[in-house]
Amino acid sequence: MTSGNYSSEYPTATGLPDPDALLRYTDWADLDLFTSIGDAQWVPAALRALLDPDPAAQSEALNDLEPVRHQNSIYPATVPAAQYIAAILADPRTATECMFGRRRGQKNRRAPLRSELIIWLGDLIWDAEDSPHDDPDVSAVLAMRPALFTVIAPFLHDDDASIRSAALAAAILLVEAPQLAHHRTEIAERAGIALDCLAATDVDVQDPRDSSYALAVAARRMG
């Protein structure tokens, strides 16, 4: 088993670990691999449940992962959890529509799990960029940006508007990586067009968990 953060020993073409191998070979019982509530032994079950055939179980699994990123903090268990989430984005089971919004008194809303997972990854990158870069876990998250862009970029063309918005919001943050600088012009152009479309509609961008909100906030950062 791999001790501590899972180090892509079984990489796929995306540069991310194979998700099943990651769950199998990461030593989740390692005391150095922790979350905000202690050890990470519960994390694999929550990650597996993201692909559960029951949409309610998928939504609950994402809620259950809150201690991995509690209060915008990055923990040793955050990195393998993020690698798994990124590695399953293309899995058809993440296209399932689920009910979200029960946390923090938010109103219920329906959205594809995939858009929520992309928002989760985008929020993680935001947190990492605003954290001390000499922290090894933060550095590990930032090092994932090229691989994350590889798996998220195809969803810039998705048929679902919420997935497209989530992907664009994440891409705006990801292209801050020096390795992705050559994508900045394209992403900025896409962001400008998307924001013009939002301004021309009555879309509510006040829900912090909505992909349109994520896009609007990320675009302000691009500024």
CSV table of N, CA and C in Angstrom, one decimal, residues 2-9 16-30 32-35 39-41 43-44 46-48 50 65 68-69 74-88 120-121 124 136-138 140-142 144 148:
chain,number,residue,atom,x,y,z
A,2,THR,N,0.3,2.3,-0.5
A,2,THR,CA,1.0,3.6,-0.5
A,2,THR,C,0.8,4.3,0.8
A,3,SER,N,1.8,4.7,1.4
A,3,SER,CA,1.7,5.5,2.7
A,3,SER,C,1.5,6.9,2.4
A,4,GLY,N,0.7,7.6,3.2
A,4,GLY,CA,0.5,9.0,2.9
A,4,GLY,C,-0.3,9.3,1.6
A,5,ASN,N,0.0,10.5,1.1
A,5,ASN,CA,-0.7,10.8,-0.2
A,5,ASN,C,-0.4,9.8,-1.3
A,6,TYR,N,-1.5,9.5,-2.0
A,6,TYR,CA,-1.3,8.5,-3.1
A,6,TYR,C,-0.5,9.2,-4.2
A,7,SER,N,0.6,8.5,-4.6
A,7,SER,CA,1.5,9.1,-5.6
A,7,SER,C,1.3,8.4,-6.9
A,8,SER,N,0.5,8.8,-7.8
A,8,SER,CA,0.2,8.2,-9.1
A,8,SER,C,1.1,7.0,-9.6
A,9,GLU,N,1.1,6.0,-8.8
A,9,GLU,CA,1.9,4.8,-9.2
A,9,GLU,C,1.2,4.0,-10.3
A,16,LEU,N,-3.7,11.0,-14.1
A,16,LEU,CA,-4.3,10.7,-12.8
A,16,LEU,C,-4.2,9.2,-12.5
A,17,PRO,N,-4.3,8.8,-11.2
A,17,PRO,CA,-4.3,7.4,-10.9
A,17,PRO,C,-5.6,6.8,-11.4
A,18,ASP,N,-5.5,5.5,-11.6
A,18,ASP,CA,-6.7,4.7,-11.9
A,18,ASP,C,-7.5,4.8,-10.6
A,19,PRO,N,-8.8,5.1,-10.7
A,19,PRO,CA,-9.6,5.3,-9.4
A,19,PRO,C,-9.7,4.1,-8.6
A,20,ASP,N,-9.9,2.9,-9.2
A,20,ASP,CA,-10.0,1.7,-8.4
A,20,ASP,C,-8.7,1.3,-7.7
A,21,ALA,N,-7.6,1.5,-8.5
A,21,ALA,CA,-6.2,1.3,-7.9
A,21,ALA,C,-6.0,2.3,-6.7
A,22,LEU,N,-6.4,3.5,-6.9
A,22,LEU,CA,-6.2,4.5,-5.8
A,22,LEU,C,-6.9,4.1,-4.5
A,23,LEU,N,-8.1,3.6,-4.7
A,23,LEU,CA,-8.9,3.2,-3.5
A,23,LEU,C,-8.2,1.9,-2.8
A,24,ARG,N,-7.7,1.0,-3.7
A,24,ARG,CA,-7.2,-0.2,-3.2
A,24,ARG,C,-5.8,-0.1,-2.6
A,25,TYR,N,-5.0,0.8,-3.2
A,25,TYR,CA,-3.6,0.8,-2.8
A,25,TYR,C,-3.2,2.0,-1.9
A,26,THR,N,-4.0,2.9,-1.7
A,26,THR,CA,-3.8,4.0,-0.7
A,26,THR,C,-4.0,3.4,0.7
A,27,ASP,N,-3.1,3.7,1.6
A,27,ASP,CA,-3.2,3.3,3.0
A,27,ASP,C,-4.0,4.3,3.7
A,28,TRP,N,-5.3,4.1,3.6
A,28,TRP,CA,-6.3,5.0,4.3
A,28,TRP,C,-6.2,5.0,5.8
A,29,ALA,N,-5.6,3.9,6.4
A,29,ALA,CA,-5.4,3.8,7.8
A,29,ALA,C,-4.2,4.5,8.3
A,30,ASP,N,-3.4,5.0,7.4
A,30,ASP,CA,-2.2,5.8,7.8
A,30,ASP,C,-2.6,7.0,8.6
A,32,ASP,N,-1.0,9.5,9.2
A,32,ASP,CA,-0.6,10.8,8.5
A,32,ASP,C,-1.5,11.2,7.4
A,33,LEU,N,-2.5,10.4,7.1
A,33,LEU,CA,-3.5,10.7,6.1
A,33,LEU,C,-4.8,11.0,6.8
A,34,PHE,N,-5.0,12.3,7.1
A,34,PHE,CA,-6.1,12.6,8.0
A,34,PHE,C,-7.0,13.7,7.3
A,35,THR,N,-8.2,13.9,7.9
A,35,THR,CA,-9.2,14.9,7.5
A,35,THR,C,-9.4,15.8,8.7
A,39,ASP,N,-8.9,10.4,11.3
A,39,ASP,CA,-8.4,9.5,10.3
A,39,ASP,C,-9.3,9.5,9.0
A,40,ALA,N,-8.7,8.9,8.0
A,40,ALA,CA,-9.4,8.9,6.7
A,40,ALA,C,-9.9,7.5,6.3
A,41,GLN,N,-10.1,6.6,7.3
A,41,GLN,CA,-10.5,5.3,6.9
A,41,GLN,C,-11.9,5.2,6.3
A,43,VAL,N,-13.1,7.5,4.2
A,43,VAL,CA,-13.1,8.2,2.9
A,43,VAL,C,-13.4,7.3,1.8
A,44,PRO,N,-12.7,6.1,1.6
A,44,PRO,CA,-13.0,5.3,0.5
A,44,PRO,C,-14.5,4.9,0.3
A,46,ALA,N,-17.1,6.7,1.1
A,46,ALA,CA,-17.8,7.9,0.6
A,46,ALA,C,-17.4,8.1,-0.9
A,47,LEU,N,-16.2,7.9,-1.2
A,47,LEU,CA,-15.8,8.0,-2.6
A,47,LEU,C,-16.5,7.0,-3.5
A,48,ARG,N,-16.5,5.8,-3.1
A,48,ARG,CA,-17.2,4.7,-3.9
A,48,ARG,C,-18.7,5.1,-4.0
A,50,LEU,N,-20.1,7.8,-4.5
A,50,LEU,CA,-20.3,8.8,-5.6
A,50,LEU,C,-20.8,8.1,-6.9
A,65,LEU,N,-18.3,14.0,2.2
A,65,LEU,CA,-16.9,14.4,2.0
A,65,LEU,C,-16.5,15.8,2.5
A,68,VAL,N,-13.2,16.5,4.2
A,68,VAL,CA,-11.9,16.5,3.4
A,68,VAL,C,-11.5,17.9,3.0
A,69,ARG,N,-12.5,18.8,3.0
A,69,ARG,CA,-12.2,20.2,2.7
A,69,ARG,C,-12.9,21.2,3.7
A,74,ILE,N,-7.0,22.4,3.4
A,74,ILE,CA,-6.5,21.2,2.7
A,74,ILE,C,-5.8,20.3,3.6
A,75,TYR,N,-6.2,19.1,3.6
A,75,TYR,CA,-5.6,18.1,4.5
A,75,TYR,C,-4.9,17.0,3.7
A,76,PRO,N,-4.1,16.2,4.4
A,76,PRO,CA,-3.4,15.1,3.6
A,76,PRO,C,-4.3,14.2,2.8
A,77,ALA,N,-5.5,14.0,3.3
A,77,ALA,CA,-6.5,13.1,2.6
A,77,ALA,C,-7.2,13.8,1.5
A,78,THR,N,-7.0,15.1,1.4
A,78,THR,CA,-7.6,15.9,0.3
A,78,THR,C,-7.1,15.5,-1.0
A,79,VAL,N,-5.8,15.2,-1.1
A,79,VAL,CA,-5.2,15.0,-2.4
A,79,VAL,C,-5.7,13.7,-3.1
A,80,PRO,N,-5.6,12.5,-2.4
A,80,PRO,CA,-6.2,11.3,-3.0
A,80,PRO,C,-7.7,11.4,-3.3
A,81,ALA,N,-8.4,12.1,-2.4
A,81,ALA,CA,-9.9,12.2,-2.7
A,81,ALA,C,-10.1,13.0,-3.9
A,82,ALA,N,-9.3,14.1,-4.1
A,82,ALA,CA,-9.5,14.9,-5.3
A,82,ALA,C,-9.0,14.2,-6.6
A,83,GLN,N,-8.0,13.4,-6.4
A,83,GLN,CA,-7.5,12.5,-7.6
A,83,GLN,C,-8.6,11.6,-8.0
A,84,TYR,N,-9.3,11.0,-7.0
A,84,TYR,CA,-10.4,10.0,-7.3
A,84,TYR,C,-11.5,10.8,-8.0
A,85,ILE,N,-12.0,11.9,-7.5
A,85,ILE,CA,-13.1,12.6,-8.0
A,85,ILE,C,-12.8,13.0,-9.5
A,86,ALA,N,-11.5,13.5,-9.7
A,86,ALA,CA,-11.2,13.9,-11.1
A,86,ALA,C,-11.2,12.7,-12.0
A,87,ALA,N,-10.7,11.6,-11.5
A,87,ALA,CA,-10.6,10.4,-12.3
A,87,ALA,C,-11.9,9.8,-12.8
A,88,ILE,N,-13.0,10.1,-12.0
A,88,ILE,CA,-14.3,9.5,-12.3
A,88,ILE,C,-15.2,10.5,-13.1
A,120,TRP,N,-16.6,21.2,-7.0
A,120,TRP,CA,-15.8,20.8,-5.8
A,120,TRP,C,-14.3,21.0,-6.2
A,121,LEU,N,-13.9,20.5,-7.3
A,121,LEU,CA,-12.5,20.6,-7.7
A,121,LEU,C,-12.1,22.0,-7.9
A,124,LEU,N,-11.6,23.6,-4.7
A,124,LEU,CA,-10.3,23.1,-4.1
A,124,LEU,C,-9.1,23.9,-4.6
A,136,PRO,N,3.1,21.1,2.0
A,136,PRO,CA,3.2,20.0,1.0
A,136,PRO,C,1.9,19.6,0.4
A,137,ASP,N,0.8,19.6,1.2
A,137,ASP,CA,-0.5,19.2,0.7
A,137,ASP,C,-1.1,20.2,-0.3
A,138,VAL,N,-0.9,21.5,0.0
A,138,VAL,CA,-1.3,22.5,-0.9
A,138,VAL,C,-0.5,22.4,-2.2
A,140,ALA,N,0.8,19.8,-3.5
A,140,ALA,CA,0.3,18.6,-4.2
A,140,ALA,C,-0.9,18.9,-5.0
A,141,VAL,N,-1.8,19.7,-4.4
A,141,VAL,CA,-3.1,20.1,-5.1
A,141,VAL,C,-2.7,20.9,-6.3
A,142,LEU,N,-1.9,21.9,-6.1
A,142,LEU,CA,-1.5,22.8,-7.2
A,142,LEU,C,-0.8,22.0,-8.3
A,144,MET,N,-1.6,19.2,-9.4
A,144,MET,CA,-2.6,18.5,-10.1
A,144,MET,C,-3.3,19.3,-11.2
A,148,LEU,N,-6.0,18.0,-14.0
A,148,LEU,CA,-7.4,18.4,-13.8
A,148,LEU,C,-7.9,19.1,-15.1
